[in-house]
Short mmCIF file of N, CA and C in Angstrom, two decimals:
data_model
loop_
_atom_site.label_atom_id
_atom_site.label_comp_id
_atom_site.label_asym_id
_atom_site.label_seq_id
_atom_site.Cartn_x
_atom_site.Cartn_y
_atom_site.Cartn_z
N MET X 678 60.34 83.56 19.04
CA MET X 678 61.00 84.48 19.57
C MET X 678 62.21 84.93 19.13
N ALA X 679 63.06 84.61 17.48
CA ALA X 679 64.20 84.94 17.37
C ALA X 679 64.58 86.17 17.45
N MET X 680 65.60 86.72 17.98
CA MET X 680 65.87 87.99 17.41
C MET X 680 67.20 88.57 17.82
N GLY X 681 67.90 87.52 17.58
CA GLY X 681 69.01 87.63 17.23
C GLY X 681 70.13 87.89 17.89
N SER X 682 71.24 86.61 17.40
CA SER X 682 72.57 87.43 18.22
C SER X 682 72.91 88.35 18.65
N GLY X 683 72.23 89.73 17.72
CA GLY X 683 72.85 90.89 18.43
C GLY X 683 72.40 91.51 19.45
N SER X 684 71.47 90.94 20.16
CA SER X 684 70.63 91.34 21.96
C SER X 684 71.39 91.33 22.79
N LYS X 685 72.84 92.01 22.79
CA LYS X 685 73.46 92.07 24.37
C LYS X 685 72.81 93.60 24.51
N VAL X 686 72.45 93.44 25.81
CA VAL X 686 71.82 95.04 27.18
C VAL X 686 72.88 94.62 27.83
N GLN X 687 73.19 95.73 28.34
CA GLN X 687 74.47 95.99 29.55
C GLN X 687 73.12 96.33 30.58
N VAL X 688 73.46 96.61 31.87
CA VAL X 688 72.85 97.45 33.31
C VAL X 688 73.95 97.01 34.14
N VAL X 689 74.12 98.72 34.07
CA VAL X 689 74.80 99.74 34.44
C VAL X 689 75.24 100.46 35.65
N GLY X 690 75.54 100.40 36.92
CA GLY X 690 75.27 101.15 38.14
C GLY X 690 76.47 100.92 38.97
N TYR X 691 76.20 101.80 40.59
CA TYR X 691 77.38 101.67 40.81
C TYR X 691 77.36 100.18 42.04
N LYS X 692 77.85 100.16 43.08
CA LYS X 692 76.92 99.40 43.93
C LYS X 692 76.19 99.79 44.90
N ASN X 693 75.02 98.31 44.92
CA ASN X 693 73.75 98.76 45.66
C ASN X 693 72.89 99.39 45.04
N SER X 694 73.00 99.81 43.35
CA SER X 694 71.51 100.95 42.65
C SER X 694 70.88 100.00 42.30
N GLY X 695 70.59 98.29 42.66
CA GLY X 695 69.92 97.61 41.99
C GLY X 695 70.21 97.08 41.22
N LYS X 696 71.20 96.87 40.40
CA LYS X 696 71.39 95.93 38.69
C LYS X 696 70.75 94.78 39.20
N THR X 697 71.44 93.64 40.50
CA THR X 697 70.87 92.78 40.78
C THR X 697 69.66 92.28 40.64
N THR X 698 68.89 92.74 41.09
CA THR X 698 67.03 92.96 41.49
C THR X 698 66.46 93.31 39.87
N LEU X 699 67.10 94.47 39.71
CA LEU X 699 66.33 94.28 37.82
C LEU X 699 66.70 93.47 36.95
N ILE X 700 67.77 92.67 37.00
CA ILE X 700 68.22 92.03 36.13
C ILE X 700 67.38 90.78 36.59
N THR X 701 67.04 90.46 37.64
CA THR X 701 66.34 89.25 38.36
C THR X 701 64.75 89.16 37.70
N ASN X 702 63.91 90.89 38.21
CA ASN X 702 63.15 90.84 37.47
C ASN X 702 63.15 90.70 36.06
N LEU X 703 64.00 91.13 34.91
CA LEU X 703 63.84 91.39 34.10
C LEU X 703 64.08 89.41 33.27
N LEU X 704 64.95 88.88 34.21
CA LEU X 704 64.95 87.80 33.52
C LEU X 704 63.34 87.00 34.08
N GLU X 705 62.66 86.83 34.82
CA GLU X 705 61.27 86.62 35.20
C GLU X 705 60.60 86.46 34.06
N ALA X 706 59.86 87.79 34.35
CA ALA X 706 59.53 88.88 32.79
C ALA X 706 59.46 88.16 31.52
N ALA X 707 60.97 88.19 31.27
CA ALA X 707 61.35 87.40 29.91
C ALA X 707 60.69 86.33 29.64
N ALA X 708 61.56 85.36 31.21
CA ALA X 708 60.72 83.83 31.01
C ALA X 708 58.95 84.06 31.07
N LYS X 709 58.86 84.74 31.18
CA LYS X 709 56.98 84.50 31.02
C LYS X 709 56.90 85.49 29.75
N ALA X 710 56.76 86.15 28.95
CA ALA X 710 56.96 86.48 27.89
C ALA X 710 57.42 84.97 26.54
N GLY X 711 58.20 84.58 26.87
CA GLY X 711 59.01 83.51 25.63
C GLY X 711 60.48 84.13 25.73
N ILE X 712 60.80 84.94 26.28
CA ILE X 712 62.32 85.69 25.66
C ILE X 712 63.28 84.04 26.30
N MET X 713 64.43 83.53 25.40
CA MET X 713 65.11 83.20 26.36
C MET X 713 65.74 83.72 26.39
N THR X 714 66.50 83.60 27.85
CA THR X 714 67.48 85.04 28.83
C THR X 714 69.28 84.43 28.67
N GLY X 715 70.10 84.50 28.81
CA GLY X 715 70.99 84.21 29.25
C GLY X 715 71.75 85.28 29.91
N THR X 716 72.94 85.21 31.06
CA THR X 716 73.18 86.45 31.99
C THR X 716 74.82 86.64 31.57
N LEU X 717 75.41 87.72 32.33
CA LEU X 717 77.16 87.72 32.36
C LEU X 717 77.07 88.10 32.74
N LYS X 718 77.93 88.64 34.39
CA LYS X 718 77.87 88.53 35.33
C LYS X 718 79.60 89.73 35.08
N HIS X 719 80.12 90.72 35.65
CA HIS X 719 81.05 91.24 36.38
C HIS X 719 81.45 91.35 37.95
N HIS X 720 82.24 90.49 37.69
CA HIS X 720 82.80 90.28 39.11
C HIS X 720 83.38 91.65 39.97
N GLY X 721 82.98 92.43 39.80
CA GLY X 721 83.47 93.80 40.23
C GLY X 721 84.12 94.32 41.70
N HIS X 722 83.86 92.30 42.73
CA HIS X 722 84.64 93.05 44.49
C HIS X 722 86.14 92.96 44.15
N GLY X 723 86.79 92.58 42.77
CA GLY X 723 88.06 92.61 43.17
C GLY X 723 88.62 91.28 43.29
N GLY X 724 90.10 90.78 42.88
CA GLY X 724 89.96 88.89 43.21
C GLY X 724 88.96 88.55 42.30
N ARG X 725 89.60 87.21 42.24
CA ARG X 725 89.36 86.09 41.30
C ARG X 725 87.85 85.69 42.07
N VAL X 726 87.15 85.32 41.17
CA VAL X 726 86.35 84.17 41.08
C VAL X 726 86.68 83.50 41.91
N GLU X 727 86.09 82.79 42.28
CA GLU X 727 86.25 80.78 43.31
C GLU X 727 85.26 80.00 42.83
N PHE X 728 86.11 79.79 42.22
CA PHE X 728 84.65 78.22 42.17
C PHE X 728 84.74 77.29 43.54
N ARG X 729 83.41 76.61 43.60
CA ARG X 729 83.09 76.42 44.80
C ARG X 729 83.19 74.67 44.84
N ASP X 730 83.81 74.35 44.17
CA ASP X 730 83.07 72.47 43.96
C ASP X 730 84.53 71.96 44.45
N ASP X 731 84.76 72.22 44.84
CA ASP X 731 86.96 71.96 45.53
C ASP X 731 86.45 70.10 45.08
N GLU X 732 85.70 69.46 45.44
CA GLU X 732 85.59 67.89 45.79
C GLU X 732 85.43 67.55 44.56
N THR X 733 85.08 67.78 43.51
CA THR X 733 84.63 67.37 42.14
C THR X 733 85.58 66.98 41.66
N ASP X 734 85.19 66.43 40.17
CA ASP X 734 86.04 65.62 39.17
C ASP X 734 86.00 67.49 38.08
N THR X 735 85.65 67.83 37.77
CA THR X 735 85.72 68.98 37.67
C THR X 735 86.96 69.91 37.83
N ALA X 736 86.63 69.93 39.31
CA ALA X 736 88.13 70.59 40.79
C ALA X 736 89.27 69.92 39.79
N ALA X 737 89.26 68.61 40.10
CA ALA X 737 90.83 67.78 40.78
C ALA X 737 91.37 68.40 38.28
N HIS X 738 90.26 68.81 37.07
CA HIS X 738 90.14 68.58 36.07
C HIS X 738 91.25 69.85 36.60
N ARG X 739 90.55 70.55 36.51
CA ARG X 739 91.50 72.20 36.82
C ARG X 739 92.75 72.12 37.62
N ARG X 740 92.42 71.29 38.31
CA ARG X 740 93.94 71.55 39.67
C ARG X 740 94.89 70.79 38.77
N ALA X 741 94.59 69.90 37.42
CA ALA X 741 95.57 68.24 36.29
C ALA X 741 96.27 69.79 35.68
N GLY X 742 95.96 70.96 35.43
CA GLY X 742 95.98 71.94 34.06
C GLY X 742 95.24 72.26 33.76
N ALA X 743 93.71 71.52 33.83
CA ALA X 743 92.85 72.03 32.80
C ALA X 743 92.56 73.68 32.63
N VAL X 744 92.36 74.05 31.49
CA VAL X 744 92.12 75.62 31.49
C VAL X 744 90.54 75.54 31.12
N VAL X 745 90.06 74.89 30.61
CA VAL X 745 88.84 74.84 30.94
C VAL X 745 88.20 73.57 30.91
N SER X 746 86.64 73.59 31.78
CA SER X 746 86.86 72.64 32.33
C SER X 746 85.27 72.41 32.47
N GLY X 747 84.00 71.63 32.04
CA GLY X 747 82.54 71.84 31.94
C GLY X 747 82.18 70.95 32.55
N VAL X 748 80.70 71.40 32.82
CA VAL X 748 80.09 69.40 33.88
C VAL X 748 78.75 69.44 32.63
N GLU X 749 78.30 68.55 32.72
CA GLU X 749 76.88 68.43 31.90
C GLU X 749 75.83 67.09 33.04
N GLY X 750 74.81 66.88 33.02
CA GLY X 750 73.50 66.71 33.79
C GLY X 750 72.47 66.83 33.52
N GLY X 751 71.19 66.19 33.79
CA GLY X 751 70.22 66.40 33.86
C GLY X 751 69.85 67.92 33.38
N ASN X 752 70.31 67.70 32.29
CA ASN X 752 69.45 69.43 31.56
C ASN X 752 70.34 70.65 32.04
N ALA X 753 71.52 70.61 32.47
CA ALA X 753 72.12 71.90 32.73
C ALA X 753 73.51 71.19 32.81
N PHE X 754 74.86 72.79 32.52
CA PHE X 754 75.88 72.51 32.35
C PHE X 754 76.56 73.51 32.83
N GLN X 755 77.83 73.72 33.37
CA GLN X 755 78.31 74.64 33.87
C GLN X 755 79.51 74.26 33.12
N LEU X 756 79.71 75.30 32.56
CA LEU X 756 80.88 75.54 31.71
C LEU X 756 82.48 76.33 33.28
N CYS X 757 83.23 75.80 33.25
CA CYS X 757 84.58 77.39 34.49
C CYS X 757 86.05 77.10 33.32
N LEU X 758 86.15 79.12 33.39
CA LEU X 758 87.74 79.08 32.79
C LEU X 758 88.75 78.96 33.89
N ASN X 759 89.45 78.79 33.61
CA ASN X 759 90.63 79.34 34.26
C ASN X 759 91.64 79.56 33.92
N MET X 760 91.26 80.95 33.08
CA MET X 760 91.94 81.62 32.40
C MET X 760 91.12 83.00 32.01
N GLN X 761 91.81 83.75 31.49
CA GLN X 761 91.86 85.14 31.26
C GLN X 761 91.34 85.36 30.19
N ALA X 762 90.25 85.80 30.15
CA ALA X 762 89.26 85.83 28.76
C ALA X 762 88.65 87.60 28.78
N SER X 763 89.02 87.75 27.73
CA SER X 763 88.48 89.05 27.32
C SER X 763 86.97 89.26 27.18
N LEU X 764 85.56 90.05 27.37
CA LEU X 764 84.35 89.98 27.25
C LEU X 764 83.99 89.50 25.13
N CYS X 765 84.42 90.18 24.47
CA CYS X 765 84.58 89.83 23.52
C CYS X 765 84.26 88.14 22.78
N LYS X 766 86.05 87.74 23.92
CA LYS X 766 85.99 86.10 24.00
C LYS X 766 84.73 85.56 24.57
N LEU X 767 83.94 86.13 25.97
CA LEU X 767 83.47 85.47 26.69
C LEU X 767 81.65 85.07 25.74
N LEU X 768 81.56 86.60 24.91
CA LEU X 768 80.39 86.73 23.82
C LEU X 768 79.99 85.41 23.05
N GLU X 769 81.43 85.88 22.72
CA GLU X 769 81.66 84.58 21.61
C GLU X 769 80.73 82.89 22.16
N LEU X 770 81.64 83.03 23.53
CA LEU X 770 80.93 81.24 24.19
C LEU X 770 79.03 81.54 24.46
N TYR X 771 79.37 83.01 23.97
CA TYR X 771 77.34 82.19 24.66
C TYR X 771 76.75 82.00 22.69
N GLU X 772 77.03 82.96 21.49
CA GLU X 772 77.46 82.86 20.08
C GLU X 772 76.14 81.74 20.24
N PRO X 773 76.46 80.77 20.30
CA PRO X 773 76.17 79.73 19.64
C PRO X 773 75.26 79.32 20.27
N LEU X 774 74.44 79.14 21.57
CA LEU X 774 73.19 79.27 22.87
C LEU X 774 72.34 79.41 21.85
N GLY X 775 72.18 80.44 21.02
CA GLY X 775 70.38 80.79 20.39
C GLY X 775 70.23 81.55 21.37
N LEU X 776 70.79 82.16 22.22
CA LEU X 776 70.04 83.18 23.37
C LEU X 776 69.07 84.63 22.45
N ASP X 777 68.14 84.65 22.48
CA ASP X 777 67.33 85.19 22.62
C ASP X 777 67.85 86.91 22.72
N LEU X 778 68.61 86.90 24.38
CA LEU X 778 68.92 88.60 24.76
C LEU X 778 69.92 87.87 25.54
N LEU X 779 70.50 88.30 25.37
CA LEU X 779 72.02 88.12 27.13
C LEU X 779 71.77 89.76 27.62
N LEU X 780 71.59 89.69 29.16
CA LEU X 780 71.39 90.52 30.17
C LEU X 780 73.32 90.68 30.81
N LEU X 781 74.07 91.44 30.92
CA LEU X 781 75.26 91.55 31.20
C LEU X 781 75.26 93.40 31.97
N GLU X 782 76.22 92.36 33.80
CA GLU X 782 76.24 93.14 34.71
C GLU X 782 77.10 93.32 34.93
N GLY X 783 77.11 95.20 34.49
CA GLY X 783 78.47 95.54 34.78
C GLY X 783 79.11 95.85 33.73
N PHE X 784 80.99 95.57 33.25
CA PHE X 784 81.23 95.59 32.46
C PHE X 784 81.34 97.36 31.92
N LYS X 785 81.08 97.95 33.02
CA LYS X 785 80.64 99.66 32.81
C LYS X 785 82.74 100.11 31.39
N GLU X 786 83.07 99.31 31.28
CA GLU X 786 83.77 99.84 30.31
C GLU X 786 83.68 100.18 29.13
N HIS X 787 82.77 99.19 28.83
CA HIS X 787 82.63 98.37 27.73
C HIS X 787 81.11 99.45 27.01
N GLN X 788 81.52 99.50 25.78
CA GLN X 788 79.81 100.42 25.67
C GLN X 788 79.04 99.69 24.60
N LEU X 789 77.79 98.93 25.34
CA LEU X 789 76.70 98.08 24.75
C LEU X 789 75.56 98.80 25.25
N PRO X 790 74.38 98.43 24.60
CA PRO X 790 73.16 99.22 24.86
C PRO X 790 72.99 99.25 25.91
N ARG X 791 72.60 99.86 27.08
CA ARG X 791 72.30 99.45 28.73
C ARG X 791 71.49 100.58 29.20
N ILE X 792 71.18 99.90 29.55
CA ILE X 792 70.11 100.23 31.17
C ILE X 792 70.86 101.34 32.00
N VAL X 793 70.44 102.07 32.44
CA VAL X 793 71.57 102.81 33.81
C VAL X 793 70.52 102.95 34.93
N LEU X 794 71.36 102.75 35.60
CA LEU X 794 70.86 102.91 37.21
C LEU X 794 71.62 103.85 38.32
N LEU X 795 70.82 104.63 38.51
CA LEU X 795 71.95 105.45 38.83
C LEU X 795 70.71 106.46 40.89
N LYS X 796 71.68 106.20 41.61
CA LYS X 796 71.01 105.57 42.89
C LYS X 796 71.27 107.13 43.92
N GLU X 797 72.09 107.80 42.97
CA GLU X 797 72.09 109.58 43.16
C GLU X 797 73.10 110.64 42.17
N ASN X 798 72.83 111.57 42.60
CA ASN X 798 73.19 112.61 41.54
C ASN X 798 74.17 112.71 41.59
N ALA X 799 75.32 111.94 42.21
CA ALA X 799 77.02 111.60 42.00
C ALA X 799 77.40 110.01 40.45
N ASP X 800 75.90 109.86 40.44
CA ASP X 800 76.02 108.25 40.08
C ASP X 800 75.38 109.30 38.21
N LEU X 801 75.86 110.95 37.95
CA LEU X 801 74.92 111.28 37.17
C LEU X 801 76.57 110.93 35.19
N LYS X 802 77.06 110.61 36.52
CA LYS X 802 78.72 110.89 35.34
C LYS X 802 78.85 109.54 34.46
N LEU X 803 77.86 108.49 35.09
CA LEU X 803 77.77 107.30 33.94
C LEU X 803 77.27 107.28 32.78
N LEU X 804 76.50 108.73 32.79
CA LEU X 804 75.51 109.05 31.61
C LEU X 804 76.41 109.92 30.72
N GLU X 805 77.48 110.73 31.79
CA GLU X 805 78.11 111.11 30.62
C GLU X 805 78.91 109.42 29.63
N ASP X 806 79.42 108.65 30.15
CA ASP X 806 80.06 107.68 30.19
C ASP X 806 79.41 106.34 29.02
N SER X 807 78.63 106.81 28.71
CA SER X 807 77.35 106.14 28.10
C SER X 807 77.10 106.57 26.61
N VAL X 808 77.22 105.62 25.47
CA VAL X 808 77.19 105.71 24.24
C VAL X 808 75.96 105.50 24.18
N LYS X 809 75.48 104.41 24.19
CA LYS X 809 73.91 104.14 24.30
C LYS X 809 72.80 103.89 25.07
N ILE X 810 72.18 104.76 25.40
CA ILE X 810 71.57 104.45 26.66
C ILE X 810 70.24 104.43 26.18
N LEU X 811 69.56 102.46 26.84
CA LEU X 811 68.52 102.30 26.69
C LEU X 811 67.26 103.28 27.99
N ALA X 812 67.64 103.03 28.22
CA ALA X 812 66.72 104.12 29.47
C ALA X 812 67.26 103.96 30.59
N VAL X 813 66.44 105.20 31.86
CA VAL X 813 67.20 105.50 32.68
C VAL X 813 66.36 105.33 33.57
N ILE X 814 66.82 103.99 34.82
CA ILE X 814 65.83 104.55 35.68
C ILE X 814 67.05 104.75 37.77
N ALA X 815 65.90 105.60 38.45
CA ALA X 815 66.93 105.62 39.11
C ALA X 815 66.17 106.15 40.49
N TRP X 816 66.97 106.19 41.46
CA TRP X 816 66.83 106.51 43.07
C TRP X 816 66.03 107.48 43.35
N PRO X 817 65.24 107.81 44.38
CA PRO X 817 64.34 109.13 44.07
C PRO X 817 65.44 110.60 44.77
N PRO X 818 66.47 109.83 45.96
CA PRO X 818 67.38 111.63 45.73
C PRO X 818 68.19 112.03 43.95
N VAL X 819 67.87 111.17 42.80
CA VAL X 819 68.83 111.14 41.46
C VAL X 819 67.57 112.53 40.99
N SER X 820 67.94 113.97 40.79
CA SER X 820 66.88 115.02 39.79
C SER X 820 66.43 114.83 38.02
N ARG X 821 65.50 114.49 37.90
CA ARG X 821 65.52 114.40 36.51
C ARG X 821 65.68 115.51 36.47
N GLN X 822 65.85 116.60 36.75
CA GLN X 822 66.05 117.53 35.30
C GLN X 822 67.51 117.57 35.02
N MET X 823 68.68 116.91 36.15
CA MET X 823 69.57 116.52 35.46
C MET X 823 69.93 115.18 34.22
N ILE X 824 69.00 114.40 33.78
CA ILE X 824 68.84 113.75 32.63
C ILE X 824 68.60 114.48 31.47
N SER X 825 68.96 114.52 30.33
CA SER X 825 68.25 114.33 28.61
C SER X 825 67.27 114.19 28.82
N ALA X 826 66.10 114.24 28.62
CA ALA X 826 64.62 114.72 28.16
C ALA X 826 64.43 113.41 26.65
N ASP X 827 65.09 113.36 26.85
CA ASP X 827 65.18 112.19 25.64
C ASP X 827 65.35 110.92 26.17
N LEU X 828 66.19 111.08 27.30
CA LEU X 828 65.95 109.56 27.34
C LEU X 828 64.45 109.21 28.73
N PRO X 829 64.71 108.21 28.22
CA PRO X 829 63.59 107.15 28.53
C PRO X 829 63.92 107.08 30.06
N PHE X 830 62.96 107.46 30.80
CA PHE X 830 62.64 107.90 32.76
C PHE X 830 62.16 107.06 33.71
N PHE X 831 62.58 106.54 34.02
CA PHE X 831 61.82 106.07 35.54
C PHE X 831 61.99 105.47 36.90
N ARG X 832 61.60 105.94 37.81
CA ARG X 832 61.60 105.74 39.19
C ARG X 832 61.59 104.80 39.56
N ILE X 833 62.76 103.71 40.53
CA ILE X 833 62.88 102.61 41.15
C ILE X 833 61.80 101.87 41.00
N GLY X 834 61.17 102.55 41.68
CA GLY X 834 59.58 102.56 42.23
C GLY X 834 58.32 102.16 41.27
N GLU X 835 58.91 103.03 40.44
CA GLU X 835 58.08 102.41 38.75
C GLU X 835 58.14 101.18 38.22
N LYS X 836 58.21 100.19 39.28
CA LYS X 836 58.55 98.29 38.00
C LYS X 836 58.00 98.05 37.37
N GLU X 837 56.52 98.29 37.61
CA GLU X 837 55.79 97.65 36.06
C GLU X 837 55.82 98.08 35.25
N GLN X 838 56.04 99.93 35.02
CA GLN X 838 56.28 100.43 33.92
C GLN X 838 57.73 100.06 33.23
N TYR X 839 58.68 100.25 34.03
CA TYR X 839 60.59 99.95 33.35
C TYR X 839 59.96 98.73 32.74
N ILE X 840 59.69 98.18 33.96
CA ILE X 840 59.71 95.91 32.93
C ILE X 840 58.93 95.59 31.98
N ASP X 841 57.92 96.63 31.70
CA ASP X 841 57.02 96.93 30.32
C ASP X 841 57.89 96.93 29.69
N PHE X 842 58.14 98.77 29.43
CA PHE X 842 58.82 99.18 28.39
C PHE X 842 59.95 98.63 27.55
N LEU X 843 60.69 97.86 28.79
CA LEU X 843 62.39 96.87 28.37
C LEU X 843 61.82 95.76 27.52
N LEU X 844 60.53 95.01 27.97
CA LEU X 844 60.42 93.75 27.44
C LEU X 844 59.60 94.52 25.72
N ASP X 845 59.09 95.10 25.59
CA ASP X 845 58.79 95.74 24.88
C ASP X 845 60.12 96.29 23.30
N LEU X 846 61.14 96.63 24.34
CA LEU X 846 62.22 96.91 23.61
C LEU X 846 63.48 95.59 23.13
N PHE X 847 62.89 94.93 24.29
CA PHE X 847 63.54 94.01 23.98
C PHE X 847 62.92 92.67 22.97
N LYS X 848 61.27 93.13 22.86
CA LYS X 848 61.09 92.31 21.52
C LYS X 848 61.25 93.04 20.22
N GLY X 849 61.64 94.57 20.20
CA GLY X 849 62.24 95.19 18.91
C GLY X 849 63.33 95.11 18.44
N LEU X 850 64.10 94.82 19.14
CA LEU X 850 65.51 94.40 19.17
C LEU X 850 66.25 93.13 18.15
N ASN X 851 66.39 93.63 17.39
CA ASN X 851 66.59 92.51 16.04
C ASN X 851 66.39 92.28 15.44
N THR X 852 64.52 93.03 14.52
CA THR X 852 63.28 92.76 14.27
C THR X 852 63.36 92.66 13.15
#
């Protein structure tokens, strides 16, 4: 199934809204459906992402000045960038991989088609700040009446329904 290089979907929400859980569920369902999916997460916890490979050759390469280091083996590849990289540049890195779908966790300041997770009514600002909303998944305190009837809406407990809806949506992207 070749969905094309334009199939990028953000999952946005505030802290503890269920972004990682949703992405994990989507990855499992996409894999079963034969959709080759990758992820890119914004480290929104402040500070620098820490590499945890201090005793490896790639760490020695970075200490010696490499701004990009990679290691490959056993059908796995890990790439470390030790430099500032814009979302645009990061997306370019993913392009040659031939993914059917790229799920981005976070990057709220960028506007890509997105799934919005709302944990409380105060989170509704995310809807105002979003241009292309594919679906809204809300926790029980969020009032359905505060969300446009035009938007696909699911409660957080309706996992089977929103996973099926989103898989169908992903399959339809760029076909």
